[in-house]
Coordinates of C-alpha atoms and ligand atoms in Angstrom, one line a residue:
M24 CA 0.1 -0.1 0.0
R25 CA 1.3 3.5 -0.8
V26 CA 1.1 6.3 1.6
I27 CA 0.5 9.8 1.1
A28 CA 1.3 11.9 4.4
G29 CA 0.9 15.5 5.1
D30 CA 1.1 18.0 7.9
R31 CA -2.5 19.0 7.6
L32 CA -5.7 17.5 5.9
L33 CA -8.8 18.9 4.5
A34 CA -10.4 15.6 3.4
A35 CA -13.8 17.0 2.2
P36 CA -13.3 21.0 1.8
G37 CA -16.4 22.8 3.2
R38 CA -17.9 19.6 5.0
D39 CA -15.0 18.5 7.5
P40 CA -12.6 20.9 9.0
A41 CA -8.9 20.4 8.5
T42 CA -7.2 17.9 10.6
G43 CA -3.6 17.6 11.9
P44 CA -0.7 15.4 10.4
A45 CA -2.5 12.5 8.3
E46 CA -1.6 9.5 6.4
I47 CA -3.8 8.6 3.3
G48 CA -3.2 4.9 2.4
V49 CA -3.8 4.1 -1.3
T50 CA -4.7 0.8 -2.8
D51 CA -5.3 0.3 -6.4
G52 CA -5.8 3.9 -7.1
L53 CA -8.3 4.2 -4.4
V54 CA -8.3 5.6 -1.0
A55 CA -8.1 2.6 1.3
G56 CA -8.0 4.8 4.5
V57 CA -6.9 8.0 6.4
A58 CA -5.1 7.8 9.7
A59 CA -3.2 10.3 12.1
G60 CA 0.3 10.3 11.1
E61 CA 3.8 11.4 12.0
R62 CA 5.5 11.6 8.5
D63 CA 5.6 14.7 6.4
D64 CA 6.6 13.4 3.1
A65 CA 4.8 16.3 1.4
G66 CA 7.2 18.7 3.2
P67 CA 6.7 20.6 6.4
G68 CA 3.6 22.8 6.5
S69 CA 2.0 20.8 3.9
L70 CA -1.7 21.0 3.4
L71 CA -3.5 18.2 1.5
L72 CA -6.8 18.2 -0.1
P73 CA -8.4 16.4 -3.0
A74 CA -7.2 17.6 -6.3
L75 CA -9.1 19.8 -8.5
A76 CA -10.9 18.8 -11.5
N77 CA -11.2 21.1 -15.0
G78 CA -14.7 20.1 -16.3
H79 CA -14.2 21.9 -19.6
D80 CA -11.4 22.8 -21.7
H81 CA -10.0 22.5 -25.2
G82 CA -6.2 21.9 -24.6
R83 CA -4.8 25.0 -26.0
F84 CA -1.3 25.8 -24.9
F85 CA -0.4 29.0 -26.2
S86 CA -3.1 31.7 -25.6
P87 CA -5.5 32.7 -28.3
L88 CA -3.7 36.1 -28.0
T89 CA -0.5 34.6 -29.2
F90 CA -2.4 34.4 -32.7
G91 CA -4.2 37.9 -32.6
A92 CA -7.6 36.4 -31.2
G93 CA -8.3 39.1 -28.5
D94 CA -11.1 38.9 -26.0
Q95 CA -14.4 39.7 -27.6
P96 CA -17.7 38.3 -28.0
L97 CA -17.6 34.4 -28.8
E98 CA -19.1 35.0 -32.3
T99 CA -16.6 37.0 -33.8
W100 CA -13.7 35.3 -31.5
L101 CA -14.4 31.9 -33.0
P102 CA -13.3 32.9 -36.4
A103 CA -10.3 34.6 -35.4
L104 CA -9.4 31.4 -33.2
A105 CA -9.7 29.3 -36.3
L106 CA -6.5 31.1 -37.5
Q107 CA -4.5 29.4 -34.8
P108 CA -1.8 27.3 -36.5
D109 CA -1.5 23.5 -35.7
L110 CA 1.8 23.2 -33.9
D111 CA 2.8 19.5 -33.0
Q112 CA -0.4 18.1 -31.1
H113 CA 1.5 15.8 -28.8
L114 CA 4.0 18.4 -27.8
T115 CA 1.0 21.0 -27.2
A116 CA -0.7 18.4 -25.2
L117 CA 2.4 17.6 -23.1
A118 CA 3.1 21.1 -22.2
Y119 CA -0.5 21.8 -21.7
L120 CA -1.3 18.9 -19.3
A121 CA 1.5 19.3 -17.3
R122 CA 1.0 22.7 -16.6
L123 CA -2.5 22.0 -15.5
A124 CA -1.0 19.2 -13.2
R125 CA 1.3 22.1 -11.9
R126 CA -1.8 23.9 -11.1
G127 CA -3.2 21.1 -9.0
V128 CA -5.8 19.7 -11.5
A129 CA -5.9 15.8 -11.8
A130 CA -8.7 15.5 -14.4
T131 CA -9.5 17.5 -17.2
M132 CA -12.1 17.6 -20.4
H133 CA -10.2 17.8 -23.7
L134 CA -13.3 18.9 -26.1
H135 CA -11.0 19.1 -29.4
R136 CA -11.5 21.5 -32.2
A137 CA -13.3 20.4 -34.8
R138 CA -11.2 18.4 -37.9
P139 CA -11.6 16.4 -41.0
V140 CA -12.2 12.8 -39.5
D141 CA -8.8 11.1 -40.6
V142 CA -6.8 13.9 -38.8
L143 CA -8.9 13.9 -35.9
V144 CA -8.0 10.2 -35.4
D145 CA -4.4 10.8 -35.5
E146 CA -4.5 13.8 -33.2
A147 CA -6.7 12.1 -30.7
A148 CA -3.8 9.2 -30.4
A149 CA -1.3 12.1 -29.9
I150 CA -3.3 13.8 -27.2
C151 CA -4.3 10.6 -25.4
A152 CA -0.7 9.5 -25.3
A153 CA 0.4 12.7 -23.9
A154 CA -2.2 12.1 -20.9
E155 CA -0.6 8.8 -20.2
Q156 CA 2.9 10.2 -20.2
V157 CA 2.0 13.2 -18.0
G158 CA -0.1 10.9 -15.8
V159 CA -3.5 12.9 -15.5
R160 CA -7.0 11.6 -16.0
L161 CA -8.4 12.9 -19.5
A162 CA -11.7 13.0 -21.2
F163 CA -11.0 13.2 -24.9
A164 CA -14.4 14.6 -26.3
V165 CA -14.5 13.9 -30.1
P166 CA -15.5 17.2 -31.8
L167 CA -18.6 16.5 -33.7
Q168 CA -20.1 19.5 -36.1
D169 CA -22.3 19.1 -39.3
R170 CA -23.6 22.5 -39.5
N171 CA -23.6 26.3 -38.9
H172 CA -19.6 26.4 -39.4
V173 CA -19.6 30.2 -39.7
A174 CA -22.7 31.5 -38.0
Y175 CA -26.1 30.4 -36.6
A176 CA -28.7 30.6 -39.1
Y177 CA -32.2 30.3 -37.9
A178 CA -32.9 28.5 -41.3
C179 CA -29.9 26.0 -41.0
G180 CA -28.7 25.2 -44.5
A181 CA -31.4 27.0 -46.3
G182 CA -29.9 30.6 -46.3
G183 CA -26.5 30.2 -47.9
E184 CA -25.6 33.6 -46.3
F185 CA -22.0 32.5 -45.8
D186 CA -21.5 29.9 -48.7
D187 CA -19.1 31.8 -50.1
V188 CA -16.6 31.4 -47.2
G189 CA -14.2 28.4 -47.2
P190 CA -11.5 27.1 -45.0
P191 CA -10.6 27.5 -42.3
W192 CA -13.9 28.8 -41.4
R193 CA -16.0 26.3 -43.2
P194 CA -14.7 23.0 -44.5
A195 CA -14.8 21.9 -47.9
T196 CA -17.2 18.6 -47.0
V197 CA -19.3 17.9 -44.2
P198 CA -19.1 14.3 -42.7
S199 CA -22.2 12.3 -42.1
P200 CA -23.5 11.7 -38.4
A201 CA -22.8 8.0 -39.1
T202 CA -19.2 8.7 -40.1
L203 CA -18.7 11.0 -37.1
V204 CA -20.1 8.6 -34.4
G205 CA -18.1 6.0 -36.1
A206 CA -15.0 8.1 -35.4
V207 CA -15.7 8.3 -31.8
E208 CA -16.1 4.6 -31.5
A209 CA -12.6 4.2 -33.3
I210 CA -10.7 6.9 -30.9
A211 CA -12.7 4.9 -28.0
S212 CA -11.6 1.5 -28.8
A213 CA -8.0 2.5 -29.3
H214 CA -7.5 4.9 -26.5
T215 CA -9.6 4.1 -23.5
S216 CA -7.5 3.2 -20.3
Q217 CA -7.6 3.6 -16.6
N218 CA -6.6 7.4 -17.2
V219 CA -8.2 8.1 -20.6
T220 CA -12.0 8.1 -21.4
V221 CA -13.3 9.0 -24.8
Q222 CA -16.7 10.8 -25.1
Y223 CA -19.0 12.2 -27.6
G224 CA -18.3 15.8 -28.4
P225 CA -21.0 17.6 -30.2
L226 CA -19.8 21.0 -30.3
G227 CA -23.3 22.6 -29.2
P228 CA -26.9 22.0 -30.3
Q229 CA -26.4 25.2 -33.0
W230 CA -23.5 23.3 -34.4
A231 CA -24.9 19.5 -34.4
S232 CA -27.9 18.8 -36.6
D233 CA -30.8 16.8 -34.8
A234 CA -29.9 13.9 -36.7
L235 CA -26.4 14.1 -35.2
L236 CA -27.6 14.6 -31.8
A237 CA -29.9 11.6 -32.0
A238 CA -27.2 9.6 -33.1
V239 CA -25.1 10.5 -30.3
A240 CA -27.8 10.2 -27.9
E241 CA -28.5 6.8 -29.3
G242 CA -24.7 5.8 -29.2
S243 CA -24.6 6.9 -25.7
A244 CA -27.4 4.9 -24.4
R245 CA -26.1 1.8 -26.0
T246 CA -22.7 2.0 -25.1
G247 CA -22.7 4.2 -21.7
R248 CA -20.3 6.6 -23.4
R249 CA -20.3 10.2 -21.9
I250 CA -21.6 13.2 -23.9
H251 CA -20.1 16.7 -23.5
L252 CA -21.3 19.9 -25.7
H253 CA -21.5 23.7 -25.0
L254 CA -24.8 24.8 -24.1
L255 CA -26.4 28.4 -24.4
E256 CA -23.1 30.0 -24.0
T257 CA -24.1 33.5 -25.2
R258 CA -27.0 35.8 -25.8
R259 CA -27.1 35.2 -29.6
Q260 CA -27.0 31.3 -28.9
R261 CA -30.1 31.8 -26.7
E262 CA -31.7 33.9 -29.4
W263 CA -30.9 31.3 -32.2
A264 CA -32.7 28.6 -29.8
D265 CA -35.7 30.6 -29.1
A266 CA -36.2 31.0 -32.9
A267 CA -35.4 27.5 -33.8
H268 CA -37.1 25.6 -31.0
P269 CA -40.2 27.6 -29.9
E270 CA -40.8 24.6 -27.4
G271 CA -37.8 25.2 -25.7
L272 CA -34.4 24.0 -26.6
V273 CA -33.9 22.0 -23.3
V274 CA -37.3 20.2 -23.9
H275 CA -36.0 19.7 -27.5
L276 CA -32.8 18.0 -26.5
D277 CA -34.7 15.8 -24.1
R278 CA -36.9 14.7 -26.9
L279 CA -33.6 13.8 -28.9
G280 CA -32.7 11.4 -25.5
L281 CA -29.8 13.5 -25.0
L282 CA -30.4 14.4 -21.4
S283 CA -29.2 12.1 -18.8
P284 CA -26.3 11.7 -16.2
R285 CA -24.0 10.8 -19.0
L286 CA -24.2 14.6 -20.3
S287 CA -22.3 17.4 -19.2
V288 CA -23.0 20.7 -20.5
A289 CA -20.4 23.7 -20.6
H290 CA -21.4 27.2 -19.8
G291 CA -25.6 27.2 -19.5
V292 CA -25.1 31.0 -19.0
W293 CA -28.6 31.5 -20.7
L294 CA -30.6 28.6 -19.2
R295 CA -33.8 29.8 -17.8
P296 CA -35.1 28.8 -14.3
A297 CA -38.0 26.8 -16.1
E298 CA -35.0 24.6 -17.7
F299 CA -33.2 23.8 -14.4
A300 CA -35.7 21.5 -13.1
L301 CA -35.7 19.2 -16.1
L302 CA -31.8 19.3 -16.3
A303 CA -31.8 18.2 -12.4
E304 CA -34.3 15.5 -13.0
R305 CA -32.1 14.0 -15.7
G306 CA -28.9 14.2 -13.7
V307 CA -27.4 16.5 -16.4
T308 CA -24.1 18.1 -15.1
V309 CA -23.6 21.9 -15.9
V310 CA -20.0 23.3 -15.9
V311 CA -19.4 26.8 -15.4
N312 CA -16.6 28.5 -16.9
T313 CA -16.7 31.7 -15.0
S314 CA -13.7 33.6 -16.3
S315 CA -14.0 32.7 -19.7
N316 CA -17.8 33.8 -19.5
L317 CA -16.5 37.4 -18.7
R318 CA -13.7 37.5 -21.2
L319 CA -16.1 36.4 -24.2
R320 CA -18.7 38.6 -23.0
S321 CA -21.1 35.8 -22.3
G322 CA -22.4 37.0 -18.9
F323 CA -23.1 35.2 -15.5
A324 CA -24.0 31.6 -15.3
P325 CA -27.2 31.2 -13.0
V326 CA -25.2 29.0 -10.6
A327 CA -27.2 29.6 -7.4
G328 CA -30.3 28.8 -9.0
L329 CA -29.2 25.7 -10.6
L330 CA -27.9 24.6 -7.2
D331 CA -31.1 25.5 -5.7
A332 CA -32.9 23.2 -8.3
G333 CA -30.6 20.3 -7.7
V334 CA -28.4 20.4 -10.6
R335 CA -24.9 19.2 -10.2
I336 CA -22.2 22.0 -11.0
G337 CA -18.4 21.5 -12.1
M338 CA -16.0 24.0 -12.7
G339 CA -14.4 24.5 -16.1
L340 CA -11.2 26.7 -17.1
D341 CA -12.0 26.7 -20.9
G342 CA -8.5 28.0 -21.8
A343 CA -9.5 31.5 -20.6
T344 CA -9.0 31.9 -16.8
L345 CA -8.5 35.9 -16.1
D346 CA -4.7 35.9 -16.4
G347 CA -4.5 33.2 -18.8
D348 CA -2.5 30.9 -16.7
D349 CA -5.1 28.0 -15.7
D350 CA -4.9 28.9 -12.4
A351 CA -7.6 26.9 -10.9
F352 CA -7.4 28.0 -7.3
R353 CA -7.9 31.6 -8.4
E354 CA -10.9 30.3 -10.9
L355 CA -12.4 28.6 -7.9
R356 CA -12.5 32.3 -5.8
L357 CA -13.8 33.7 -8.8
L358 CA -16.7 31.3 -8.8
A359 CA -17.3 31.7 -5.2
L360 CA -17.4 35.6 -5.2
L361 CA -19.0 36.1 -8.2
H362 CA -22.1 34.1 -7.3
A363 CA -21.9 34.7 -3.7
G364 CA -24.8 37.1 -4.0
T365 CA -25.6 40.1 -1.4
D366 CA -27.5 37.9 1.2
L367 CA -26.1 37.6 4.6
D368 CA -25.6 34.1 3.7
P369 CA -23.8 33.2 0.4
R370 CA -25.7 31.9 -2.2
L371 CA -22.7 29.5 -3.0
P372 CA -21.5 28.2 0.2
P373 CA -17.9 27.3 0.5
A374 CA -19.0 23.3 0.3
A375 CA -20.6 23.9 -2.9
V376 CA -17.5 25.8 -4.3
F377 CA -15.2 22.9 -3.7
R378 CA -17.6 20.4 -4.6
A379 CA -18.1 21.9 -8.1
A380 CA -14.2 22.6 -8.5
I381 CA -13.5 18.8 -7.4
D382 CA -16.4 16.5 -7.8
G383 CA -18.4 18.1 -10.4
G384 CA -15.9 18.3 -12.9
A385 CA -14.8 15.0 -12.1
F386 CA -18.2 13.7 -12.6
A387 CA -17.9 15.5 -16.1
V388 CA -14.6 13.8 -16.9
H389 CA -15.0 10.3 -15.8
G390 CA -18.4 9.8 -14.5
G391 CA -17.6 8.3 -11.3
P392 CA -15.5 10.1 -8.8
G393 CA -16.9 8.2 -6.0
P394 CA -17.7 9.1 -2.4
W395 CA -17.0 13.0 -1.9
G396 CA -13.8 13.6 -0.2
L397 CA -10.5 11.8 0.5
V398 CA -12.5 8.7 2.1
P399 CA -12.3 5.0 1.6
G400 CA -13.3 4.1 -2.1
A401 CA -12.7 7.6 -3.5
P402 CA -10.1 8.3 -6.0
A403 CA -6.5 9.1 -4.6
D404 CA -6.4 12.1 -6.6
V405 CA -4.5 14.6 -3.9
V406 CA -2.6 17.9 -4.2
A407 CA -0.4 19.0 -1.6
L408 CA -0.1 22.8 -1.2
D409 CA 2.4 24.8 0.8
G410 CA 0.2 25.5 3.6
D411 CA 2.6 27.5 5.5
A412 CA 2.7 30.2 2.8
L413 CA -1.2 30.0 2.7
A414 CA -1.4 30.8 6.3
R415 CA 1.6 33.1 6.5
D416 CA 0.7 36.1 8.6
V417 CA -2.5 34.6 10.0
L418 CA -2.3 34.4 13.8
A419 CA -2.4 30.9 15.0
P420 CA -6.0 30.8 16.3
Y421 CA -7.5 32.3 13.6
R422 CA -6.0 29.9 11.0
D423 CA -8.8 28.4 9.0
D424 CA -7.5 26.5 6.0
L425 CA -10.9 26.8 4.1
T426 CA -11.3 30.5 4.7
L427 CA -7.5 30.9 3.5
L428 CA -7.9 28.9 0.5
L429 CA -11.3 30.8 -0.7
A430 CA -9.7 34.0 0.2
R431 CA -6.1 33.8 -1.2
G432 CA -5.2 30.1 -2.3
T433 CA -3.5 30.3 -5.9
S434 CA -2.1 27.6 -8.0
A435 CA 1.5 28.9 -7.0
L436 CA 1.1 27.3 -3.5
V437 CA 1.0 23.5 -5.4
R438 CA 3.6 21.4 -4.2
H439 CA 3.0 17.9 -5.1
L440 CA 0.3 16.0 -7.2
W441 CA -0.8 12.4 -6.9
V442 CA -3.4 10.9 -9.6
A443 CA -4.8 7.4 -8.5
G444 CA -1.9 7.6 -6.0
R445 CA 0.8 8.0 -8.4
P446 CA 3.1 10.8 -8.2
V447 CA 2.6 13.5 -11.0
V448 CA 4.2 16.7 -9.5
R449 CA 7.1 16.6 -7.3
D450 CA 8.4 19.9 -5.7
G451 CA 6.5 21.9 -8.3
I452 CA 7.9 19.7 -11.3
A453 CA 5.8 17.4 -13.7
V454 CA 7.7 14.4 -13.1
G455 CA 6.6 12.5 -16.5
V456 CA 8.0 15.0 -18.9
D457 CA 10.8 17.3 -19.7
E458 CA 8.7 20.5 -19.7
G459 CA 11.9 22.5 -20.6
A460 CA 12.7 20.7 -23.8
V461 CA 9.0 20.5 -24.8
L462 CA 8.5 24.2 -24.3
A463 CA 11.8 25.1 -26.2
E464 CA 10.7 22.7 -29.1
L465 CA 7.0 24.4 -29.2
R466 CA 8.6 28.1 -29.0
A467 CA 11.0 27.1 -31.9
R468 CA 8.1 25.9 -33.9
L469 CA 6.4 29.2 -33.1
A470 CA 9.2 31.3 -34.2
A471 CA 9.1 29.3 -37.5
L472 CA 5.9 30.1 -38.4
P473 CA 5.1 32.0 -41.8
L474 CA 3.4 35.1 -41.0
P475 CA 0.9 36.5 -41.4
L476 CA -1.1 33.5 -40.7
P477 CA -3.1 32.4 -43.6
G478 CA -6.8 33.8 -43.6
A479 CA -5.5 36.8 -41.3
A480 CA -6.1 39.4 -44.5
A481 CA -9.9 38.1 -44.8
L482 CA -10.7 38.0 -41.1
P483 CA -11.6 41.7 -40.4
A484 CA -14.2 41.7 -43.2
L485 CA -15.7 38.3 -42.0
Q486 CA -16.1 39.5 -38.7
Q487 CA -18.3 42.5 -40.1
R488 CA -20.2 40.4 -42.0
L489 CA -20.8 38.3 -38.7
R490 CA -22.0 41.4 -36.6
H491 CA -24.3 42.6 -39.3
H492 CA -25.8 39.0 -39.3
Y493 CA -26.4 38.9 -35.6
R494 CA -27.4 42.6 -35.4
T495 CA -30.1 42.2 -37.8
G496 CA -31.3 38.9 -36.4
G497 CA -29.9 36.5 -38.9
H498 CA -29.7 33.8 -36.1
G499 CA -33.6 34.3 -35.4
A500 CA -35.7 37.1 -34.1
P501 CA -34.0 38.4 -31.0
S502 CA -35.9 37.7 -27.9
T503 CA -36.9 40.8 -25.7
D504 CA -37.3 39.3 -22.0
G505 CA -35.1 39.5 -19.3
D506 CA -32.2 36.9 -19.0
A507 CA -31.7 34.1 -16.6
T508 CA -29.4 35.8 -14.3
G509 CA -31.9 38.4 -13.4
W510 CA -29.7 40.9 -15.1
K511 CA -31.8 43.1 -17.3
R512 CA -30.6 43.1 -21.0
A513 CA -29.5 46.5 -22.7
P514 CA -32.3 47.8 -24.7
A515 CA -31.5 47.0 -28.7
P516 CA -29.8 49.7 -30.2
P517 CA -32.3 51.7 -32.7
Ligands
ZN606 ZN1 -15.4 25.9 -24.4

C-alpha cells in the first residue's frame, strides 16, 4: 500500500474541518484509509486536499492572444481562433497537461477542435498518449459538427448567407452523422484506459444537426459513453435557440434523448429557471466557466439557481482564466465571489464551491468520482499545497485553511500532485515530462511560423459580416425578455 502523508488534511473542503498530520493509504488507485500520522513526506507545513478537476477545456497551450484572437464576443472570436495554426499536437498536449498538473488539476476535459475525421483520429492518439505520459486523467471529447460552421442561421442550410466562405472557417465537406459517430467509436476502442476516457463531443446544439444529436444519444444509451457539449453560452445562442425551438431548446434536447447523467454541458449561461428542473431531473451536469464567460462577454451563469434546483455543478477553465494561466484555485475564488450574492448567507456556500471544483468536474470527466472527499473508496487524486505560505501572516488561533484557500489560494502554492496515488508533480515539477525541452521545441516551431497567418487578411471583413448577421437577427428573431441571471438586458440599439 502506498502512503501519502502531510502536515494537515482537508479531506472534504467545506464539509470537514482540517485535521492534523495525516496519512492517506492508497490501494489500486483508491483511498484505502486515512489515519493520524507523523510523517511529512509532502514537506513541512503541507496541506493535503482532493485535487481539482477541470470540467471543460480545449487543450490550448498557447493563448489565443498569441495568434491575434483578443477577448471579444464568442461569435467574432471563434473565426479569429480558427486561424490558430497547428503546432505539434503531442508536444502541445504534453505542455498543456503538465501545466495543468502543476496547477493542482488531476482530471481534465479536452473537447478538441473540429477537424477532418482522418486528422482527428491521429490527433486523438497524440493527445491521449500525452495524458498517459503526464499521468493525469483526461476525457477526450471527439468534436462533432455538421452545420452552422460560420454563423448560427435560423434556417439552417437554407440561407446560404456564408456559402462563399471556405476553410479554415467552413470545411470543404461535411461528414455524415454515421461517419462522425463511427470516429468516436474508433478513437474510444484505441485509447480508453484507466486514465483516458473518450466522449461524444457535439460542439453545441447550434453546431450539430438533430440527426447527429439523435445518433449521439442513441450511441450513448447503447454504450454508456459520456457526452460533452456547449450549451447556451451566449445571448446570441439563446436567441437562435428561441427562434429554432419555440418549444424550448432543453425540452427539444430531451426529446432527442440527450439528457441523462452521462451528459455534461459547458457554460449554461443563458439557461432559464424553467429549464433547471428538467436538467436536475435527468441528472445533467452543468460546467461553469466563470472567467471565460467574462472574457467572451457571455455573462454570468445562474449558478445559485441551478444549485437550488438540484443540478450538479462543475468548474471549467475553458483555456480562458482571468490571467490566462490556468490557475484553478483563483478560478475557484472567482466562482465563489461572483455567485455569492448580497444576502447575509452566501448563495454559493464554500462546500458547494469545492464540490464543483473537485467532484462536479470529475463527474463530467469520468462519471465516477466515487464518494465525496478523501475517504475510503474515493480516487486517490490528492494535491499538496504549501500550507505555511497560505497561512503566512495569520495568527495561529485564526488559521482556518478553508477560509484562507477561498480568500487567497492560488496554484502557485501547489507542491505535489498524485493521481490515483501515483506522483505526477513533485516539488512543483511534472515528473512524467521534460517540460523545458517540450517548451523549447514548441517555441522554436512558433518562431518558424510563416506570417501573417493564412486567412488573417480576410478575417476583419468576415467579422464585420458576422456582426451584421447577428445585429439584423440572421440567427432568428431576437428575444426581448430578461435573462436568466436576473440582469436586465440592455435595450436593443436603434
Ligand atoms: Zn469551450
